[in-house]
Amino acid sequence: MRSTDARSITALAPRLASREVTSSDVTETCLARIAEGNGRLNAFITVLADEARAAAKRADAEIAAGRYRGPLHGVPISLKDLIDLAGAPTTAASRVLAGRMAAADAAVTARLRDAGAVFLGKCNLHEFAFGTTSEDSAFGPVRNPVDPARSAGGSSGGSAAAVVAEMGFASVGTDTGGSIRIPAAVCGCVGLKPGYGELPCDGIVPLSRSLDHVGPIARSAADAWLLYRVMAGDPNPPPLSDRAESGSPLRLGVLKPYFMDVLEAGVHAAFAAELDRLAAAGVSFAERSVRHASHTATVYLHLQLPEASAYHAPMLEAHPELYTVPVRQRLELGRYVLAEDYVRARRGADVLRGEVDAALDGVDALVLPTVPITAQPIGSASLTVSGQTLPVRALMLRLTQLFDITGHPAISLPCGASDGLPVGLQLVGRRGGTRQLLAAAATIEAVGSPAARVTM
Amino acid sequence: MAGETKLNRGAKEPVERWLSAAVADAERRGLADLKPLLEGLAQATIALRRADWNDGVPAGSPAADLGGNTGGGR
């Protein structure tokens, strides 16, 4: 989707500022889309219709009084339901947290609220963000807007489904192994995982504290930039500056070989076609590798499992029956990881971080597919790809989890389709270079393929 | 797998001992369904311990003939 997309925040904000449209009107339109489509997609756990209408009315009054706060003022958005919103339930899609109301806003919620954003509700997810399909949820599976028989990806599946189905202009998700980028890729929108530690995770139910990131799911890189900057503490950010101003053509490092070894043929074709389009537009490429990339899943498991288990241990002891079975099993598994292996994995993370840093030498960003497969039918457990039969969970995480380990900023952009199902292209930037990454993403959006369109 | 050296091939036996103990403990706790997951984790742990970034037995020490990593190869 282009930044000039009429459904984008970038297009909406000046119209709200000039009072050509009102927040009340666009909020009502989003609520109507939710009422119409949520029964089919299950994207929202909680819809805050009355609160959203009241917030929109306040935004309209403030703008009319000349107190325009910035580009998110009056813009209706949603939050993944493990991010606290004061006075609303935070369920993490689990029966374990049934009845829990947030007493205060999460840090990012407070910043979005201060910027004037209107909260439509809380989005469905994989229970406790511990999965990649958004199927294991106490509230039922999220369904993909492009094909409701298929998974929306996860764990921020409800957020991506809501954005693509126009149930709001953007959403906020979390990403521990790929949980923003994976659903963005398989639903057909933009998902940004900023660099580690750039945005505060206070007030967000953790999965694995050394890997957790929070970030936006949106319709364009320019929109993702606005949410990213607001959540970083700038309530009135400038538009994303055009990378073309730098005067030099974009140069990308194509990650091989591990990253291209297991790919569905249709994903490979869409990715290759996108690189051809970019080359024709003047983008240049160089091959890059990460020597220990094949250790990615091994390192990830020994970090993520015990960190998740440490947080959940009291709840696992008190109410194991309240978890979905697959999530409970993985949480119990983490209790068997030895401390010495956690330390070995920490060392491995340092090694991988240095190797990704080195791979970025001489290029503006690294490029690879976001997910090796397209959205799978709900209930799929494993899949044979490139001659290997692997769990869907492992396939979904294969190309994203490395950058949670290393903390590099990464973004997924729509990259055409395979058999009508969206494919994602992933860009990875330098640590501390999220702005430059977003500028590169905007350049690619300007010449790349559009996202899958959804007709509800 | 990238980074595996002969110095860390002794990872398998300790992990097999850990796996036996873990499976027994899971069964005792009524979590027999964890067994296949623990077996998968054991394979990952063997791979992790064989990675060439790990410290091992210093060369010239009494245990050096066990094939330790001297800490090189990072």
Short mmCIF file of C-alpha atoms in Angstrom, two decimals:
data_model
loop_
_atom_site.label_atom_id
_atom_site.label_comp_id
_atom_site.label_asym_id
_atom_site.label_seq_id
_atom_site.Cartn_x
_atom_site.Cartn_y
_atom_site.Cartn_z
CA MET A 1 0.00 0.00 0.00
CA ARG A 2 1.33 3.41 -0.83
CA SER A 3 1.77 6.28 1.58
CA THR A 4 -0.66 8.20 -0.62
CA ASP A 5 -3.28 5.50 -0.01
CA ALA A 6 -6.50 7.34 0.83
CA ARG A 7 -6.91 4.96 3.77
CA SER A 8 -3.54 5.91 5.27
CA ILE A 9 -2.89 8.09 8.30
CA THR A 10 -0.59 10.18 6.13
CA ALA A 11 -3.57 11.04 3.93
CA LEU A 12 -6.10 11.29 6.76
CA ALA A 13 -4.15 13.55 9.14
CA PRO A 14 -4.21 16.76 7.06
CA ARG A 15 -7.91 16.24 6.37
CA LEU A 16 -8.59 15.96 10.11
CA ALA A 17 -6.40 18.97 10.82
CA SER A 18 -8.25 21.08 8.26
CA ARG A 19 -11.62 19.74 9.50
CA GLU A 20 -12.44 18.45 6.03
CA VAL A 21 -13.39 15.25 7.86
CA THR A 22 -14.05 14.66 11.54
CA SER A 23 -12.61 12.07 13.87
CA SER A 24 -16.17 11.18 14.83
CA ASP A 25 -16.98 10.28 11.24
CA VAL A 26 -13.89 8.15 10.59
CA THR A 27 -14.21 6.48 14.00
CA GLU A 28 -17.84 5.63 13.24
CA THR A 29 -16.78 4.15 9.90
CA CYS A 30 -14.19 1.96 11.63
CA LEU A 31 -16.70 0.83 14.26
CA ALA A 32 -19.10 -0.10 11.48
CA ARG A 33 -16.37 -2.16 9.81
CA ILE A 34 -15.72 -3.93 13.10
CA ALA A 35 -19.44 -4.59 13.64
CA GLU A 36 -19.69 -5.92 10.12
CA GLY A 37 -16.57 -8.06 10.00
CA ASN A 38 -15.43 -9.07 13.46
CA GLY A 39 -17.76 -12.04 13.68
CA ARG A 40 -16.00 -13.45 10.65
CA LEU A 41 -12.39 -12.50 11.45
CA ASN A 42 -12.35 -12.49 15.26
CA ALA A 43 -9.76 -9.71 15.16
CA PHE A 44 -10.98 -7.92 18.30
CA ILE A 45 -11.42 -9.32 21.81
CA THR A 46 -12.76 -6.07 23.24
CA VAL A 47 -14.42 -3.27 21.26
CA LEU A 48 -14.53 0.07 23.08
CA ALA A 49 -17.22 1.73 20.98
CA ASP A 50 -18.50 4.23 23.56
CA GLU A 51 -15.02 5.21 24.70
CA ALA A 52 -13.86 5.62 21.10
CA ARG A 53 -16.83 7.82 20.23
CA ALA A 54 -16.17 10.00 23.25
CA ALA A 55 -12.47 10.31 22.45
CA ALA A 56 -13.23 11.17 18.84
CA LYS A 57 -15.67 13.86 19.96
CA ARG A 58 -13.00 15.35 22.23
CA ALA A 59 -10.47 15.29 19.39
CA ASP A 60 -12.90 17.10 17.09
CA ALA A 61 -13.53 19.74 19.75
CA GLU A 62 -9.82 20.27 20.37
CA ILE A 63 -9.03 20.56 16.67
CA ALA A 64 -11.92 22.97 16.18
CA ALA A 65 -10.52 25.05 19.05
CA GLY A 66 -7.13 25.24 17.35
CA ARG A 67 -5.42 22.72 19.63
CA TYR A 68 -4.22 20.24 16.99
CA ARG A 69 -1.75 17.86 18.60
CA GLY A 70 -0.20 16.19 15.57
CA PRO A 71 -0.74 13.52 12.91
CA LEU A 72 -2.35 10.95 15.20
CA HIS A 73 -4.88 13.39 16.64
CA GLY A 74 -8.32 11.89 16.11
CA VAL A 75 -6.97 8.80 14.31
CA PRO A 76 -8.71 5.53 15.29
CA ILE A 77 -6.31 2.68 16.06
CA SER A 78 -6.23 -0.56 18.06
CA LEU A 79 -3.91 -2.30 20.52
CA LYS A 80 -2.88 -5.92 20.81
CA ASP A 81 -4.59 -7.24 23.91
CA LEU A 82 -1.48 -7.64 26.01
CA ILE A 83 -0.83 -3.89 26.03
CA ASP A 84 -2.48 -2.12 28.94
CA LEU A 85 -5.14 0.50 28.28
CA ALA A 86 -6.36 2.06 31.52
CA GLY A 87 -9.87 0.92 32.44
CA ALA A 88 -10.03 -1.85 29.84
CA PRO A 89 -9.36 -5.58 30.23
CA THR A 90 -5.95 -6.99 29.30
CA THR A 91 -6.54 -10.66 28.59
CA ALA A 92 -3.44 -11.69 26.58
CA ALA A 93 -6.02 -13.99 24.92
CA SER A 94 -5.87 -16.26 27.95
CA ARG A 95 -8.31 -17.48 30.56
CA VAL A 96 -5.44 -17.04 33.01
CA LEU A 97 -6.01 -13.27 33.01
CA ALA A 98 -9.81 -13.35 32.93
CA GLY A 99 -11.24 -10.39 34.79
CA ARG A 100 -7.98 -8.42 34.90
CA MET A 101 -8.52 -4.72 34.25
CA ALA A 102 -5.62 -2.41 33.50
CA ALA A 103 -5.24 0.24 36.19
CA ALA A 104 -3.00 2.42 34.04
CA ASP A 105 -1.85 2.83 30.46
CA ALA A 106 1.22 1.06 29.19
CA ALA A 107 3.98 3.56 28.41
CA VAL A 108 3.33 3.40 24.66
CA THR A 109 -0.44 3.65 25.20
CA ALA A 110 0.03 6.82 27.25
CA ARG A 111 2.13 8.39 24.51
CA LEU A 112 -0.42 7.50 21.84
CA ARG A 113 -3.19 8.88 24.05
CA ASP A 114 -1.25 12.11 24.59
CA ALA A 115 -0.86 12.41 20.82
CA GLY A 116 -4.66 12.25 20.47
CA ALA A 117 -5.10 8.73 19.09
CA VAL A 118 -8.56 7.18 19.45
CA PHE A 119 -8.56 3.60 20.79
CA LEU A 120 -11.13 1.37 19.10
CA GLY A 121 -10.38 -1.72 21.16
CA LYS A 122 -8.06 -4.58 21.97
CA CYS A 123 -7.04 -7.13 19.35
CA ASN A 124 -6.94 -10.91 19.52
CA LEU A 125 -3.60 -12.72 19.55
CA HIS A 126 -1.94 -16.06 20.14
CA GLU A 127 -2.28 -16.75 23.87
CA PHE A 128 0.36 -14.73 25.74
CA ALA A 129 1.99 -14.02 22.36
CA PHE A 130 3.45 -17.51 22.55
CA GLY A 131 2.80 -18.71 19.00
CA THR A 132 2.80 -17.71 15.37
CA THR A 133 -0.71 -18.50 14.16
CA SER A 134 -3.12 -16.72 16.58
CA GLU A 135 -5.05 -19.99 16.75
CA ASP A 136 -4.41 -20.83 20.40
CA SER A 137 -6.55 -18.09 21.93
CA ALA A 138 -9.17 -18.31 24.67
CA PHE A 139 -11.35 -16.27 22.31
CA GLY A 140 -10.95 -18.50 19.26
CA PRO A 141 -8.65 -18.18 16.27
CA VAL A 142 -8.06 -14.99 14.33
CA ARG A 143 -8.94 -15.45 10.67
CA ASN A 144 -7.04 -14.01 7.74
CA PRO A 145 -8.97 -11.23 5.96
CA VAL A 146 -7.69 -12.43 2.59
CA ASP A 147 -8.98 -15.97 3.19
CA PRO A 148 -10.83 -16.55 6.47
CA ALA A 149 -10.15 -20.28 6.29
CA ARG A 150 -6.50 -19.45 6.89
CA SER A 151 -4.47 -18.21 9.84
CA ALA A 152 -3.74 -14.51 10.15
CA GLY A 153 -0.27 -15.32 11.45
CA GLY A 154 0.83 -14.31 14.87
CA SER A 155 1.12 -13.59 17.48
CA SER A 156 -0.27 -10.12 16.63
CA GLY A 157 -2.77 -11.70 14.23
CA GLY A 158 -5.78 -9.66 15.31
CA SER A 159 -3.86 -6.42 14.84
CA ALA A 160 -2.80 -7.24 11.28
CA ALA A 161 -6.25 -8.55 10.39
CA ALA A 162 -7.83 -5.35 11.75
CA VAL A 163 -5.53 -3.11 9.72
CA VAL A 164 -6.02 -5.00 6.47
CA ALA A 165 -9.80 -5.20 6.98
CA GLU A 166 -9.90 -1.44 7.63
CA MET A 167 -11.05 -1.83 11.21
CA GLY A 168 -8.86 1.10 12.15
CA PHE A 169 -5.95 2.92 10.57
CA ALA A 170 -3.19 1.10 12.43
CA SER A 171 -2.54 -1.15 15.39
CA VAL A 172 0.21 -1.75 17.92
CA GLY A 173 1.69 -5.21 18.28
CA THR A 174 4.63 -6.95 19.91
CA ASP A 175 7.41 -8.99 18.35
CA THR A 176 9.54 -11.53 20.23
CA GLY A 177 10.31 -13.92 17.36
CA GLY A 178 8.49 -12.19 14.52
CA SER A 179 5.03 -11.50 15.96
CA ILE A 180 4.60 -8.12 14.26
CA ARG A 181 6.26 -8.97 10.93
CA ILE A 182 4.77 -12.45 10.45
CA PRO A 183 1.07 -11.43 10.58
CA ALA A 184 1.82 -8.28 8.59
CA ALA A 185 3.38 -10.45 5.88
CA VAL A 186 0.66 -13.09 5.67
CA CYS A 187 -2.21 -10.58 5.89
CA GLY A 188 -0.68 -8.01 3.51
CA CYS A 189 0.32 -4.88 5.44
CA VAL A 190 3.37 -3.22 7.00
CA GLY A 191 4.85 -4.33 10.33
CA LEU A 192 7.79 -2.61 12.03
CA LYS A 193 9.90 -4.10 14.80
CA PRO A 194 12.07 -1.19 15.95
CA GLY A 195 15.51 -1.79 17.42
CA TYR A 196 15.63 -3.51 20.79
CA GLY A 197 14.93 -1.12 23.65
CA GLU A 198 13.88 1.82 21.47
CA LEU A 199 10.29 1.70 22.68
CA PRO A 200 9.37 0.97 26.30
CA CYS A 201 7.66 -2.32 27.14
CA ASP A 202 6.34 -1.16 30.54
CA GLY A 203 2.70 -2.12 30.94
CA ILE A 204 2.93 -4.90 28.36
CA VAL A 205 2.57 -8.56 29.36
CA PRO A 206 6.05 -9.95 28.67
CA LEU A 207 6.91 -13.07 26.74
CA SER A 208 10.70 -12.99 26.88
CA ARG A 209 12.17 -9.78 28.22
CA SER A 210 15.47 -9.93 26.37
CA LEU A 211 13.67 -10.46 23.05
CA ASP A 212 10.43 -8.47 23.41
CA HIS A 213 9.81 -5.48 21.13
CA VAL A 214 6.72 -3.31 20.64
CA GLY A 215 5.92 -1.65 17.33
CA PRO A 216 3.32 -0.55 14.80
CA ILE A 217 1.30 -2.47 12.23
CA ALA A 218 0.13 -0.07 9.54
CA ARG A 219 -0.71 0.45 5.90
CA SER A 220 2.56 2.09 4.85
CA ALA A 221 6.08 2.78 6.03
CA ALA A 222 5.13 6.45 6.42
CA ASP A 223 2.29 5.52 8.76
CA ALA A 224 4.53 3.11 10.70
CA TRP A 225 6.99 5.98 11.12
CA LEU A 226 4.31 8.19 12.70
CA LEU A 227 3.31 5.59 15.27
CA TYR A 228 6.93 4.66 15.94
CA ARG A 229 7.91 8.26 16.63
CA VAL A 230 4.87 8.95 18.79
CA MET A 231 5.55 5.82 20.85
CA ALA A 232 9.17 6.98 21.17
CA GLY A 233 7.92 10.16 22.82
CA ASP A 234 7.47 12.65 19.99
CA PRO A 235 3.73 13.54 19.88
CA ASN A 236 4.04 15.61 16.71
CA PRO A 237 6.60 13.95 14.43
CA PRO A 238 7.46 15.31 11.01
CA PRO A 239 6.56 13.20 7.96
CA LEU A 240 9.04 10.47 7.05
CA SER A 241 11.79 12.20 5.11
CA ASP A 242 12.38 10.94 1.60
CA ARG A 243 15.48 8.86 1.26
CA ALA A 244 15.94 10.22 -2.27
CA GLU A 245 17.21 13.40 -0.63
CA SER A 246 20.41 11.53 0.19
CA GLY A 247 21.20 11.51 -3.53
CA SER A 248 22.58 7.95 -3.60
CA PRO A 249 20.65 4.97 -4.93
CA LEU A 250 19.53 2.32 -2.50
CA ARG A 251 21.90 -0.65 -2.05
CA LEU A 252 20.60 -3.82 -0.42
CA GLY A 253 22.34 -6.94 0.85
CA VAL A 254 20.51 -10.12 -0.16
CA LEU A 255 20.92 -12.67 2.62
CA LYS A 256 21.99 -16.15 1.50
CA PRO A 257 22.33 -19.12 1.82
CA TYR A 258 20.41 -20.23 4.98
CA PHE A 259 17.73 -17.63 4.35
CA MET A 260 16.91 -18.95 0.87
CA ASP A 261 17.20 -22.67 1.60
CA VAL A 262 13.63 -23.32 2.75
CA LEU A 263 11.10 -21.28 0.77
CA GLU A 264 7.78 -22.11 -0.85
CA ALA A 265 8.12 -21.80 -4.62
CA GLY A 266 5.47 -19.09 -4.77
CA VAL A 267 7.16 -17.04 -2.07
CA HIS A 268 10.50 -17.39 -3.84
CA ALA A 269 8.93 -16.26 -7.13
CA ALA A 270 7.24 -13.23 -5.57
CA PHE A 271 10.44 -12.23 -3.77
CA ALA A 272 12.56 -12.63 -6.92
CA ALA A 273 10.07 -10.62 -8.96
CA GLU A 274 10.19 -7.86 -6.36
CA LEU A 275 13.99 -7.72 -6.51
CA ASP A 276 13.74 -7.51 -10.31
CA ARG A 277 11.31 -4.58 -9.99
CA LEU A 278 13.65 -2.85 -7.57
CA ALA A 279 16.67 -3.45 -9.81
CA ALA A 280 14.80 -1.91 -12.72
CA ALA A 281 14.16 1.13 -10.52
CA GLY A 282 17.88 1.57 -9.80
CA VAL A 283 18.30 -0.39 -6.56
CA SER A 284 21.58 -2.35 -6.47
CA PHE A 285 22.28 -5.59 -4.64
CA ALA A 286 25.13 -7.48 -3.02
CA GLU A 287 25.12 -10.97 -1.53
CA ARG A 288 25.53 -11.22 2.22
CA SER A 289 25.68 -14.11 4.68
CA VAL A 290 25.50 -14.71 8.44
CA ARG A 291 27.94 -17.50 9.30
CA HIS A 292 26.08 -18.92 12.28
CA ALA A 293 22.57 -18.37 10.89
CA SER A 294 21.81 -22.09 11.13
CA HIS A 295 22.11 -21.73 14.93
CA THR A 296 19.32 -19.14 15.05
CA ALA A 297 16.49 -21.40 16.24
CA THR A 298 18.77 -23.14 18.71
CA VAL A 299 19.85 -19.89 20.33
CA TYR A 300 16.30 -18.53 20.28
CA LEU A 301 14.82 -21.58 22.03
CA HIS A 302 17.33 -21.47 24.86
CA LEU A 303 16.63 -17.79 25.48
CA GLN A 304 12.92 -17.55 24.87
CA LEU A 305 11.68 -20.71 26.60
CA PRO A 306 13.23 -20.14 30.05
CA GLU A 307 12.49 -16.42 30.05
CA ALA A 308 8.82 -17.11 29.29
CA SER A 309 8.68 -19.86 31.90
CA ALA A 310 10.21 -17.61 34.55
CA TYR A 311 7.39 -15.09 34.11
CA HIS A 312 4.66 -17.72 34.01
CA ALA A 313 5.93 -20.03 36.78
CA PRO A 314 3.53 -18.79 39.50
CA MET A 315 0.52 -19.01 37.18
CA LEU A 316 1.61 -22.43 35.88
CA GLU A 317 1.74 -23.67 39.45
CA ALA A 318 -1.60 -22.18 40.43
CA HIS A 319 -3.76 -22.69 37.32
CA PRO A 320 -2.14 -24.84 34.62
CA GLU A 321 -5.58 -25.89 33.37
CA LEU A 322 -6.39 -22.34 32.29
CA TYR A 323 -3.76 -22.29 29.53
CA THR A 324 -4.35 -23.72 26.09
CA VAL A 325 -2.55 -27.06 25.90
CA PRO A 326 0.14 -26.12 23.33
CA VAL A 327 1.09 -22.95 25.23
CA ARG A 328 1.16 -24.72 28.58
CA GLN A 329 3.39 -27.43 27.12
CA ARG A 330 5.93 -24.94 25.78
CA LEU A 331 5.94 -23.02 29.05
CA GLU A 332 6.59 -26.24 30.96
CA LEU A 333 9.33 -27.13 28.48
CA GLY A 334 11.16 -23.93 29.34
CA ARG A 335 11.47 -25.03 32.96
CA TYR A 336 13.85 -27.78 31.85
CA VAL A 337 16.40 -25.53 30.11
CA LEU A 338 19.62 -25.50 32.15
CA ALA A 339 21.19 -22.22 33.22
CA GLU A 340 24.46 -23.19 31.54
CA ASP A 341 22.65 -23.55 28.22
CA TYR A 342 20.95 -20.18 28.66
CA VAL A 343 24.43 -18.70 29.10
CA ARG A 344 25.67 -20.47 25.97
CA ALA A 345 22.71 -19.02 24.07
CA ARG A 346 23.52 -15.53 25.36
CA ARG A 347 27.01 -15.91 23.95
CA GLY A 348 25.51 -17.12 20.69
CA ALA A 349 23.31 -14.03 20.55
CA ASP A 350 26.40 -11.84 20.82
CA VAL A 351 28.06 -13.77 17.99
CA LEU A 352 24.99 -13.47 15.76
CA ARG A 353 24.66 -9.74 16.53
CA GLY A 354 28.22 -9.13 15.38
CA GLU A 355 27.66 -11.14 12.23
CA VAL A 356 24.51 -9.20 11.30
CA ASP A 357 26.38 -5.96 11.96
CA ALA A 358 29.11 -7.15 9.58
CA ALA A 359 26.60 -8.18 6.93
CA LEU A 360 25.28 -4.60 6.91
CA ASP A 361 28.69 -3.20 5.96
CA GLY A 362 28.46 -1.44 2.62
CA VAL A 363 24.69 -1.72 2.18
CA ASP A 364 21.74 0.38 3.35
CA ALA A 365 19.75 -2.63 4.56
CA LEU A 366 19.53 -6.40 4.31
CA VAL A 367 16.66 -7.91 2.35
CA LEU A 368 14.99 -11.31 2.60
CA PRO A 369 11.48 -12.74 2.60
CA THR A 370 9.61 -12.25 5.87
CA VAL A 371 8.02 -15.70 6.04
CA PRO A 372 9.02 -18.73 3.91
CA ILE A 373 5.38 -19.76 3.43
CA THR A 374 2.03 -18.06 2.90
CA ALA A 375 -0.91 -18.14 5.33
CA GLN A 376 -1.76 -21.74 6.18
CA PRO A 377 -5.21 -23.26 6.66
CA ILE A 378 -6.28 -23.02 10.29
CA GLY A 379 -5.26 -26.21 12.09
CA SER A 380 -2.17 -26.93 9.97
CA ALA A 381 0.60 -28.45 12.07
CA SER A 382 3.38 -29.12 9.59
CA LEU A 383 4.28 -28.50 5.98
CA THR A 384 6.78 -29.87 3.48
CA VAL A 385 8.83 -27.08 1.93
CA SER A 386 11.97 -27.48 -0.17
CA GLY A 387 11.93 -31.20 0.61
CA GLN A 388 11.81 -30.72 4.39
CA THR A 389 8.76 -31.41 6.54
CA LEU A 390 8.77 -28.87 9.34
CA PRO A 391 6.32 -27.57 11.95
CA VAL A 392 4.38 -24.53 10.74
CA ARG A 393 5.59 -22.69 13.87
CA ALA A 394 9.26 -23.26 12.96
CA LEU A 395 8.65 -22.21 9.36
CA MET A 396 6.87 -19.01 10.36
CA LEU A 397 9.71 -18.00 12.70
CA ARG A 398 12.59 -19.07 10.48
CA LEU A 399 13.40 -15.71 8.87
CA THR A 400 12.34 -13.26 11.58
CA GLN A 401 13.60 -14.55 14.94
CA LEU A 402 17.27 -13.81 14.20
CA PHE A 403 16.62 -10.07 14.39
CA ASP A 404 14.83 -10.34 17.73
CA ILE A 405 17.93 -12.10 19.03
CA THR A 406 20.26 -9.43 17.63
CA GLY A 407 17.97 -6.44 18.23
CA HIS A 408 18.33 -4.98 14.74
CA PRO A 409 15.31 -3.01 13.45
CA ALA A 410 13.34 -4.90 10.81
CA ILE A 411 10.23 -4.22 8.79
CA SER A 412 7.92 -6.33 6.64
CA LEU A 413 6.43 -4.82 3.49
CA PRO A 414 3.87 -6.30 1.09
CA CYS A 415 5.63 -8.04 -1.78
CA GLY A 416 3.01 -9.35 -4.18
CA ALA A 417 1.19 -12.62 -3.76
CA SER A 418 1.42 -16.36 -4.25
CA ASP A 419 -1.86 -17.99 -5.33
CA GLY A 420 -3.63 -14.85 -4.15
CA LEU A 421 -2.09 -14.95 -0.68
CA PRO A 422 0.12 -12.08 0.49
CA VAL A 423 3.90 -12.41 0.59
CA GLY A 424 6.15 -10.20 2.72
CA LEU A 425 9.54 -8.68 2.01
CA GLN A 426 11.68 -8.02 5.07
CA LEU A 427 14.26 -5.24 5.37
CA VAL A 428 16.76 -5.18 8.23
CA GLY A 429 18.57 -2.01 9.22
CA ARG A 430 21.49 -1.02 11.38
CA ARG A 431 21.11 -0.88 15.13
CA GLY A 432 20.16 2.71 15.89
CA GLY A 433 19.05 3.18 12.29
CA THR A 434 15.29 2.67 12.42
CA ARG A 435 14.65 6.03 10.71
CA GLN A 436 16.97 5.11 7.84
CA LEU A 437 15.32 1.69 7.61
CA LEU A 438 11.89 3.28 7.30
CA ALA A 439 13.17 5.68 4.65
CA ALA A 440 14.53 2.71 2.66
CA ALA A 441 11.18 0.97 3.10
CA ALA A 442 9.36 4.01 1.75
CA THR A 443 11.63 4.00 -1.30
CA ILE A 444 10.80 0.34 -1.91
CA GLU A 445 7.07 0.96 -1.44
CA ALA A 446 7.22 3.63 -4.11
CA VAL A 447 8.42 1.18 -6.77
CA GLY A 448 7.42 -2.22 -5.38
CA SER A 449 4.24 -4.24 -5.56
CA PRO A 450 1.04 -3.21 -3.83
CA ALA A 451 -0.49 -5.16 -0.97
CA ALA A 452 -3.25 -7.64 -1.43
CA ARG A 453 -6.59 -5.85 -1.47
CA VAL A 454 -9.41 -7.09 0.67
CA THR A 455 -13.06 -6.81 -0.20
CA MET A 456 -15.36 -7.45 2.71
CA MET B 1 26.16 -26.92 11.08
CA ALA B 2 28.30 -23.79 10.83
CA GLY B 3 30.73 -23.35 13.65
CA GLU B 4 30.76 -26.93 14.91
CA THR B 5 34.25 -28.15 15.80
CA LYS B 6 35.65 -31.48 16.90
CA LEU B 7 36.33 -29.83 20.23
CA ASN B 8 32.67 -29.86 21.27
CA ARG B 9 31.45 -33.18 19.96
CA GLY B 10 31.31 -34.52 23.49
CA ALA B 11 28.01 -32.68 24.00
CA LYS B 12 25.74 -35.63 23.32
CA GLU B 13 26.18 -37.85 26.39
CA PRO B 14 25.53 -35.19 29.04
CA VAL B 15 22.43 -34.08 27.16
CA GLU B 16 21.16 -37.65 26.97
CA ARG B 17 21.56 -37.92 30.73
CA TRP B 18 19.70 -34.62 31.15
CA LEU B 19 16.95 -35.85 28.82
CA SER B 20 16.41 -39.07 30.77
CA ALA B 21 16.13 -37.11 34.00
CA ALA B 22 13.83 -34.51 32.46
CA VAL B 23 11.47 -37.11 30.96
CA ALA B 24 11.32 -38.94 34.30
CA ASP B 25 10.59 -35.71 36.13
CA ALA B 26 7.88 -34.71 33.63
CA GLU B 27 6.22 -38.12 34.00
CA ARG B 28 6.35 -37.80 37.79
CA ARG B 29 4.62 -34.42 37.47
CA GLY B 30 1.90 -35.85 35.24
CA LEU B 31 3.32 -34.21 32.12
CA ALA B 32 4.14 -37.25 30.03
CA ASP B 33 2.99 -35.34 26.95
CA LEU B 34 6.19 -33.27 27.20
CA LYS B 35 8.38 -36.18 26.12
CA PRO B 36 8.47 -35.41 22.36
CA LEU B 37 9.05 -31.73 23.10
CA LEU B 38 11.89 -32.57 25.48
CA GLU B 39 13.44 -34.81 22.82
CA GLY B 40 13.32 -31.94 20.34
CA LEU B 41 14.83 -29.58 22.89
CA ALA B 42 17.61 -32.11 23.53
CA GLN B 43 18.56 -32.06 19.86
CA ALA B 44 18.69 -28.28 19.95
CA THR B 45 20.79 -28.36 23.12
CA ILE B 46 23.32 -30.71 21.54
CA ALA B 47 23.62 -28.32 18.60
CA LEU B 48 23.99 -25.36 20.96
CA ARG B 49 26.75 -27.06 22.97
CA ARG B 50 28.60 -27.97 19.78
CA ALA B 51 28.72 -24.36 18.59
CA ASP B 52 32.25 -23.04 18.27
CA TRP B 53 31.61 -19.98 20.44
CA ASN B 54 31.49 -22.07 23.62
CA ASP B 55 34.26 -22.23 26.16
CA GLY B 56 35.76 -25.63 26.76
CA VAL B 57 38.59 -27.38 28.49
CA PRO B 58 41.86 -25.37 28.48
CA ALA B 59 44.59 -27.03 26.44
CA GLY B 60 47.18 -28.79 28.57
CA SER B 61 44.83 -29.37 31.50
CA PRO B 62 44.18 -32.88 32.90
CA ALA B 63 40.86 -33.06 31.02
CA ALA B 64 42.28 -31.86 27.71
CA ASP B 65 42.06 -35.31 26.17
CA LEU B 66 38.26 -35.07 26.47
CA GLY B 67 38.38 -32.65 23.57
CA GLY B 68 37.57 -29.31 25.09
CA ASN B 69 37.30 -25.98 23.36
CA THR B 70 40.10 -23.66 24.39
CA GLY B 71 37.85 -20.69 23.95
CA GLY B 72 38.93 -19.89 20.42
CA GLY B 73 36.78 -19.70 17.35
CA ARG B 74 34.56 -16.88 18.50
#
